[in-house]
Amino acid sequence: MKSFSNSLTNYHTFSIIHQDLILKKNYQNVNQLPKFKAVILNTGTKVILEDKKRLIPHLLAMEFISAQKTKQIQAKIAVASFYLQKGNWIGWKTTLRNYKMFEFLTIFVTKVLSSIEFFSGISESNIDSSGNIQIGIDNPLVFNELDFHFEAFEHVQGMNITIQTTAKTREESKLLISGIQIPTIN
């Protein structure tokens, strides 16, 4: 097994959560345990189509939050009702795996979720049948990476965070994310 950083999430995943899951779900071997596969961050907004000057702050915000380069998402088809032409930039996407994924989850759980004012937990409807978790962030300024340049990012709109797991059911996914202290609500 590769050695990751001493992040809180990594420690919990490999030392505490695995033992809890084995006791709660009675798995036959360690390879059956659900694990975190990837964290996908994406953002897209209509504002980019209307004002090209807002393109750079959205791009930089995604790169500051993810700490890596992002991939641009282009429109695959033209949609006249949205004034969208084929090939226009409509957003950015980045995938975090291994070390960067655990670092992001550590920051997300310890700093971001605690700074969201009315966050009570992730609804069960945000967990799909294959165990992936979808979280929407309305205001990306809750990330400390954007605080230092508040003026540049005050018009940046929300983003979607998808946590991919190897869980086969919603229950396994709920146990996995509750192990890293992300609460779920019914």
PDB file of C-alpha atoms in Angstrom:
ATOM      1  CA  MET A   1       0.000   0.000   0.000  1.00  0.00           C
ATOM      2  CA  LYS A   2       1.230   3.472  -0.882  1.00  0.00           C
ATOM      3  CA  SER A   3       1.983   5.824   1.952  1.00  0.00           C
ATOM      4  CA  PHE A   4      -0.164   8.945   1.900  1.00  0.00           C
ATOM      5  CA  SER A   5       0.146  12.017   4.053  1.00  0.00           C
ATOM      6  CA  ASN A   6      -0.838  12.076   7.686  1.00  0.00           C
ATOM      7  CA  SER A   7      -4.117  13.739   6.836  1.00  0.00           C
ATOM      8  CA  LEU A   8      -7.079  13.172   9.101  1.00  0.00           C
ATOM      9  CA  THR A   9      -9.149  11.563   6.362  1.00  0.00           C
ATOM     10  CA  ASN A  10      -6.410   9.136   5.364  1.00  0.00           C
ATOM     11  CA  TYR A  11      -5.858   8.084   8.974  1.00  0.00           C
ATOM     12  CA  HIS A  12      -9.575   7.558   9.518  1.00  0.00           C
ATOM     13  CA  THR A  13      -9.981   5.642   6.275  1.00  0.00           C
ATOM     14  CA  PHE A  14      -7.211   3.138   6.763  1.00  0.00           C
ATOM     15  CA  SER A  15      -7.216   2.795  10.555  1.00  0.00           C
ATOM     16  CA  ILE A  16     -10.690   3.442  11.913  1.00  0.00           C
ATOM     17  CA  ILE A  17     -13.295   3.207   9.137  1.00  0.00           C
ATOM     18  CA  HIS A  18     -12.050  -0.104   7.776  1.00  0.00           C
ATOM     19  CA  GLN A  19     -12.234  -1.707  11.208  1.00  0.00           C
ATOM     20  CA  ASP A  20     -15.703  -0.274  11.835  1.00  0.00           C
ATOM     21  CA  LEU A  21     -16.996  -1.477   8.473  1.00  0.00           C
ATOM     22  CA  ILE A  22     -15.654  -4.975   9.050  1.00  0.00           C
ATOM     23  CA  LEU A  23     -17.449  -5.114  12.403  1.00  0.00           C
ATOM     24  CA  LYS A  24     -20.722  -3.556  11.189  1.00  0.00           C
ATOM     25  CA  LYS A  25     -21.173  -5.224   7.808  1.00  0.00           C
ATOM     26  CA  ASN A  26     -19.295  -8.507   8.308  1.00  0.00           C
ATOM     27  CA  TYR A  27     -17.197  -8.484   5.130  1.00  0.00           C
ATOM     28  CA  GLN A  28     -15.273 -11.606   4.169  1.00  0.00           C
ATOM     29  CA  ASN A  29     -12.015  -9.819   3.314  1.00  0.00           C
ATOM     30  CA  VAL A  30     -10.478  -6.355   3.148  1.00  0.00           C
ATOM     31  CA  ASN A  31     -10.903  -6.078  -0.627  1.00  0.00           C
ATOM     32  CA  GLN A  32     -14.689  -5.984  -0.260  1.00  0.00           C
ATOM     33  CA  LEU A  33     -14.584  -2.807   1.851  1.00  0.00           C
ATOM     34  CA  PRO A  34     -15.892   0.369   0.215  1.00  0.00           C
ATOM     35  CA  LYS A  35     -13.199   2.948  -0.480  1.00  0.00           C
ATOM     36  CA  PHE A  36     -12.955   6.472  -1.822  1.00  0.00           C
ATOM     37  CA  LYS A  37     -12.105   6.404  -5.553  1.00  0.00           C
ATOM     38  CA  ALA A  38     -12.081  10.037  -6.608  1.00  0.00           C
ATOM     39  CA  VAL A  39     -13.413  13.514  -5.939  1.00  0.00           C
ATOM     40  CA  ILE A  40     -14.685  15.370  -8.999  1.00  0.00           C
ATOM     41  CA  LEU A  41     -15.096  19.146  -8.850  1.00  0.00           C
ATOM     42  CA  ASN A  42     -16.996  20.899 -11.611  1.00  0.00           C
ATOM     43  CA  THR A  43     -18.475  24.277 -12.207  1.00  0.00           C
ATOM     44  CA  GLY A  44     -20.461  25.803 -14.991  1.00  0.00           C
ATOM     45  CA  THR A  45     -22.459  28.964 -15.295  1.00  0.00           C
ATOM     46  CA  LYS A  46     -24.393  30.997 -17.827  1.00  0.00           C
ATOM     47  CA  VAL A  47     -22.502  34.118 -16.744  1.00  0.00           C
ATOM     48  CA  ILE A  48     -19.441  32.897 -18.657  1.00  0.00           C
ATOM     49  CA  LEU A  49     -21.417  32.999 -21.910  1.00  0.00           C
ATOM     50  CA  GLU A  50     -22.683  36.515 -21.261  1.00  0.00           C
ATOM     51  CA  ASP A  51     -19.485  38.152 -20.014  1.00  0.00           C
ATOM     52  CA  LYS A  52     -16.097  36.771 -21.087  1.00  0.00           C
ATOM     53  CA  LYS A  53     -14.312  38.823 -18.386  1.00  0.00           C
ATOM     54  CA  ARG A  54     -15.744  36.519 -15.722  1.00  0.00           C
ATOM     55  CA  LEU A  55     -14.122  33.494 -17.335  1.00  0.00           C
ATOM     56  CA  ILE A  56     -10.731  33.924 -15.631  1.00  0.00           C
ATOM     57  CA  PRO A  57     -11.996  34.228 -12.005  1.00  0.00           C
ATOM     58  CA  HIS A  58     -14.000  31.000 -12.384  1.00  0.00           C
ATOM     59  CA  LEU A  59     -10.980  29.192 -13.812  1.00  0.00           C
ATOM     60  CA  LEU A  60      -8.610  30.477 -11.124  1.00  0.00           C
ATOM     61  CA  ALA A  61     -11.060  29.663  -8.331  1.00  0.00           C
ATOM     62  CA  MET A  62     -11.273  26.046  -9.489  1.00  0.00           C
ATOM     63  CA  GLU A  63      -7.481  25.793  -9.733  1.00  0.00           C
ATOM     64  CA  PHE A  64      -6.937  27.328  -6.274  1.00  0.00           C
ATOM     65  CA  ILE A  65      -9.501  25.034  -4.664  1.00  0.00           C
ATOM     66  CA  SER A  66      -8.304  21.840  -6.356  1.00  0.00           C
ATOM     67  CA  ALA A  67      -4.571  22.702  -6.366  1.00  0.00           C
ATOM     68  CA  GLN A  68      -4.208  21.348  -9.888  1.00  0.00           C
ATOM     69  CA  LYS A  69      -4.971  22.276 -13.485  1.00  0.00           C
ATOM     70  CA  THR A  70      -8.563  22.036 -14.626  1.00  0.00           C
ATOM     71  CA  LYS A  71     -10.042  20.772 -17.864  1.00  0.00           C
ATOM     72  CA  GLN A  72     -12.384  23.025 -19.787  1.00  0.00           C
ATOM     73  CA  ILE A  73     -15.836  21.747 -20.655  1.00  0.00           C
ATOM     74  CA  GLN A  74     -17.169  22.771 -24.036  1.00  0.00           C
ATOM     75  CA  ALA A  75     -20.708  22.578 -25.345  1.00  0.00           C
ATOM     76  CA  LYS A  76     -21.179  19.466 -27.474  1.00  0.00           C
ATOM     77  CA  ILE A  77     -24.316  20.709 -29.208  1.00  0.00           C
ATOM     78  CA  ALA A  78     -25.879  24.094 -29.892  1.00  0.00           C
ATOM     79  CA  VAL A  79     -28.995  25.027 -27.896  1.00  0.00           C
ATOM     80  CA  ALA A  80     -30.743  28.103 -29.247  1.00  0.00           C
ATOM     81  CA  SER A  81     -32.937  28.722 -26.189  1.00  0.00           C
ATOM     82  CA  PHE A  82     -29.802  29.069 -23.993  1.00  0.00           C
ATOM     83  CA  TYR A  83     -27.902  31.103 -26.631  1.00  0.00           C
ATOM     84  CA  LEU A  84     -25.351  28.316 -26.611  1.00  0.00           C
ATOM     85  CA  GLN A  85     -23.194  27.504 -29.615  1.00  0.00           C
ATOM     86  CA  LYS A  86     -21.263  24.310 -30.172  1.00  0.00           C
ATOM     87  CA  GLY A  87     -17.720  24.624 -28.823  1.00  0.00           C
ATOM     88  CA  ASN A  88     -18.422  27.425 -26.309  1.00  0.00           C
ATOM     89  CA  TRP A  89     -16.816  27.084 -22.895  1.00  0.00           C
ATOM     90  CA  ILE A  90     -19.465  26.297 -20.322  1.00  0.00           C
ATOM     91  CA  GLY A  91     -17.379  25.304 -17.318  1.00  0.00           C
ATOM     92  CA  TRP A  92     -14.411  23.459 -15.822  1.00  0.00           C
ATOM     93  CA  LYS A  93     -13.843  20.057 -14.311  1.00  0.00           C
ATOM     94  CA  THR A  94     -11.054  18.419 -12.351  1.00  0.00           C
ATOM     95  CA  THR A  95     -10.634  14.972 -10.822  1.00  0.00           C
ATOM     96  CA  LEU A  96      -8.700  14.427  -7.607  1.00  0.00           C
ATOM     97  CA  ARG A  97      -7.322  10.998  -6.768  1.00  0.00           C
ATOM     98  CA  ASN A  98      -5.090   9.431  -4.098  1.00  0.00           C
ATOM     99  CA  TYR A  99      -3.032  11.997  -2.170  1.00  0.00           C
ATOM    100  CA  LYS A 100      -4.808  15.122  -3.467  1.00  0.00           C
ATOM    101  CA  MET A 101      -8.205  13.522  -2.898  1.00  0.00           C
ATOM    102  CA  PHE A 102      -7.437  12.821   0.767  1.00  0.00           C
ATOM    103  CA  GLU A 103      -5.989  16.313   1.252  1.00  0.00           C
ATOM    104  CA  PHE A 104      -9.099  17.880  -0.306  1.00  0.00           C
ATOM    105  CA  LEU A 105     -11.429  15.746   1.829  1.00  0.00           C
ATOM    106  CA  THR A 106      -9.512  16.744   4.955  1.00  0.00           C
ATOM    107  CA  ILE A 107      -9.877  20.459   4.176  1.00  0.00           C
ATOM    108  CA  PHE A 108     -13.473  20.004   3.061  1.00  0.00           C
ATOM    109  CA  VAL A 109     -14.569  18.212   6.234  1.00  0.00           C
ATOM    110  CA  THR A 110     -12.591  20.207   8.798  1.00  0.00           C
ATOM    111  CA  LYS A 111     -12.823  23.739   7.408  1.00  0.00           C
ATOM    112  CA  VAL A 112     -15.428  24.095   4.669  1.00  0.00           C
ATOM    113  CA  LEU A 113     -18.364  22.161   6.113  1.00  0.00           C
ATOM    114  CA  SER A 114     -17.864  23.770   9.507  1.00  0.00           C
ATOM    115  CA  SER A 115     -17.941  27.249   7.956  1.00  0.00           C
ATOM    116  CA  ILE A 116     -21.202  26.691   6.046  1.00  0.00           C
ATOM    117  CA  GLU A 117     -23.799  28.411   8.188  1.00  0.00           C
ATOM    118  CA  PHE A 118     -26.890  26.199   7.928  1.00  0.00           C
ATOM    119  CA  PHE A 119     -25.284  22.872   7.026  1.00  0.00           C
ATOM    120  CA  SER A 120     -27.030  20.077   8.890  1.00  0.00           C
ATOM    121  CA  GLY A 121     -25.883  17.138   6.785  1.00  0.00           C
ATOM    122  CA  ILE A 122     -26.065  15.454   3.415  1.00  0.00           C
ATOM    123  CA  SER A 123     -29.507  14.274   2.410  1.00  0.00           C
ATOM    124  CA  GLU A 124     -30.004  10.651   1.395  1.00  0.00           C
ATOM    125  CA  SER A 125     -31.243  11.901  -1.978  1.00  0.00           C
ATOM    126  CA  ASN A 126     -27.710  13.214  -2.641  1.00  0.00           C
ATOM    127  CA  ILE A 127     -26.395   9.639  -2.565  1.00  0.00           C
ATOM    128  CA  ASP A 128     -27.132   7.708  -5.749  1.00  0.00           C
ATOM    129  CA  SER A 129     -27.835   3.981  -5.951  1.00  0.00           C
ATOM    130  CA  SER A 130     -24.218   3.148  -6.811  1.00  0.00           C
ATOM    131  CA  GLY A 131     -22.884   4.917  -3.707  1.00  0.00           C
ATOM    132  CA  ASN A 132     -21.626   8.216  -5.162  1.00  0.00           C
ATOM    133  CA  ILE A 133     -22.237  11.386  -3.146  1.00  0.00           C
ATOM    134  CA  GLN A 134     -23.230  14.704  -4.772  1.00  0.00           C
ATOM    135  CA  ILE A 135     -22.698  17.950  -2.868  1.00  0.00           C
ATOM    136  CA  GLY A 136     -23.505  21.431  -4.155  1.00  0.00           C
ATOM    137  CA  ILE A 137     -21.673  24.473  -2.820  1.00  0.00           C
ATOM    138  CA  ASP A 138     -23.521  27.751  -3.453  1.00  0.00           C
ATOM    139  CA  ASN A 139     -20.710  30.052  -2.399  1.00  0.00           C
ATOM    140  CA  PRO A 140     -17.141  28.890  -3.139  1.00  0.00           C
ATOM    141  CA  LEU A 141     -15.799  31.654  -0.874  1.00  0.00           C
ATOM    142  CA  VAL A 142     -16.160  29.227   2.048  1.00  0.00           C
ATOM    143  CA  PHE A 143     -12.846  27.749   0.855  1.00  0.00           C
ATOM    144  CA  ASN A 144      -9.908  29.439   2.604  1.00  0.00           C
ATOM    145  CA  GLU A 145      -7.889  29.388  -0.630  1.00  0.00           C
ATOM    146  CA  LEU A 146     -10.134  32.141  -2.025  1.00  0.00           C
ATOM    147  CA  ASP A 147     -10.263  34.350   1.090  1.00  0.00           C
ATOM    148  CA  PHE A 148      -7.026  36.204   0.387  1.00  0.00           C
ATOM    149  CA  HIS A 149      -8.307  37.561  -2.934  1.00  0.00           C
ATOM    150  CA  PHE A 150     -11.949  38.094  -2.020  1.00  0.00           C
ATOM    151  CA  GLU A 151     -12.469  40.953  -4.480  1.00  0.00           C
ATOM    152  CA  ALA A 152     -11.413  38.851  -7.475  1.00  0.00           C
ATOM    153  CA  PHE A 153     -13.734  35.958  -6.606  1.00  0.00           C
ATOM    154  CA  GLU A 154     -16.842  37.672  -5.240  1.00  0.00           C
ATOM    155  CA  HIS A 155     -18.805  37.016  -8.475  1.00  0.00           C
ATOM    156  CA  VAL A 156     -17.798  33.360  -8.725  1.00  0.00           C
ATOM    157  CA  GLN A 157     -20.850  31.135  -8.508  1.00  0.00           C
ATOM    158  CA  GLY A 158     -21.321  27.669  -7.044  1.00  0.00           C
ATOM    159  CA  MET A 159     -19.713  24.353  -7.783  1.00  0.00           C
ATOM    160  CA  ASN A 160     -20.584  20.667  -7.621  1.00  0.00           C
ATOM    161  CA  ILE A 161     -18.532  18.136  -5.702  1.00  0.00           C
ATOM    162  CA  THR A 162     -18.932  14.438  -6.475  1.00  0.00           C
ATOM    163  CA  ILE A 163     -17.316  11.916  -4.148  1.00  0.00           C
ATOM    164  CA  GLN A 164     -16.957   8.608  -5.974  1.00  0.00           C
ATOM    165  CA  THR A 165     -16.764   5.488  -3.858  1.00  0.00           C
ATOM    166  CA  THR A 166     -16.590   1.770  -4.483  1.00  0.00           C
ATOM    167  CA  ALA A 167     -19.658   1.290  -2.279  1.00  0.00           C
ATOM    168  CA  LYS A 168     -22.352  -0.862  -3.831  1.00  0.00           C
ATOM    169  CA  THR A 169     -25.280   0.490  -1.808  1.00  0.00           C
ATOM    170  CA  ARG A 170     -26.407   3.742  -0.229  1.00  0.00           C
ATOM    171  CA  GLU A 171     -25.993   2.248   3.218  1.00  0.00           C
ATOM    172  CA  GLU A 172     -22.312   1.426   2.611  1.00  0.00           C
ATOM    173  CA  SER A 173     -21.741   4.923   1.282  1.00  0.00           C
ATOM    174  CA  LYS A 174     -23.449   6.481   4.323  1.00  0.00           C
ATOM    175  CA  LEU A 175     -21.236   4.439   6.645  1.00  0.00           C
ATOM    176  CA  LEU A 176     -18.138   5.477   4.706  1.00  0.00           C
ATOM    177  CA  ILE A 177     -18.838   9.224   4.773  1.00  0.00           C
ATOM    178  CA  SER A 178     -20.088   9.176   8.352  1.00  0.00           C
ATOM    179  CA  GLY A 179     -16.714   7.706   9.262  1.00  0.00           C
ATOM    180  CA  ILE A 180     -14.988  10.892   8.088  1.00  0.00           C
ATOM    181  CA  GLN A 181     -17.451  12.997  10.099  1.00  0.00           C
ATOM    182  CA  ILE A 182     -19.782  14.112   7.287  1.00  0.00           C
ATOM    183  CA  PRO A 183     -23.296  13.855   8.768  1.00  0.00           C
ATOM    184  CA  THR A 184     -26.229  12.467   6.787  1.00  0.00           C
ATOM    185  CA  ILE A 185     -29.889  13.320   7.280  1.00  0.00           C
ATOM    186  CA  ASN A 186     -33.011  11.454   6.181  1.00  0.00           C
TER     187      ASN A 186
END
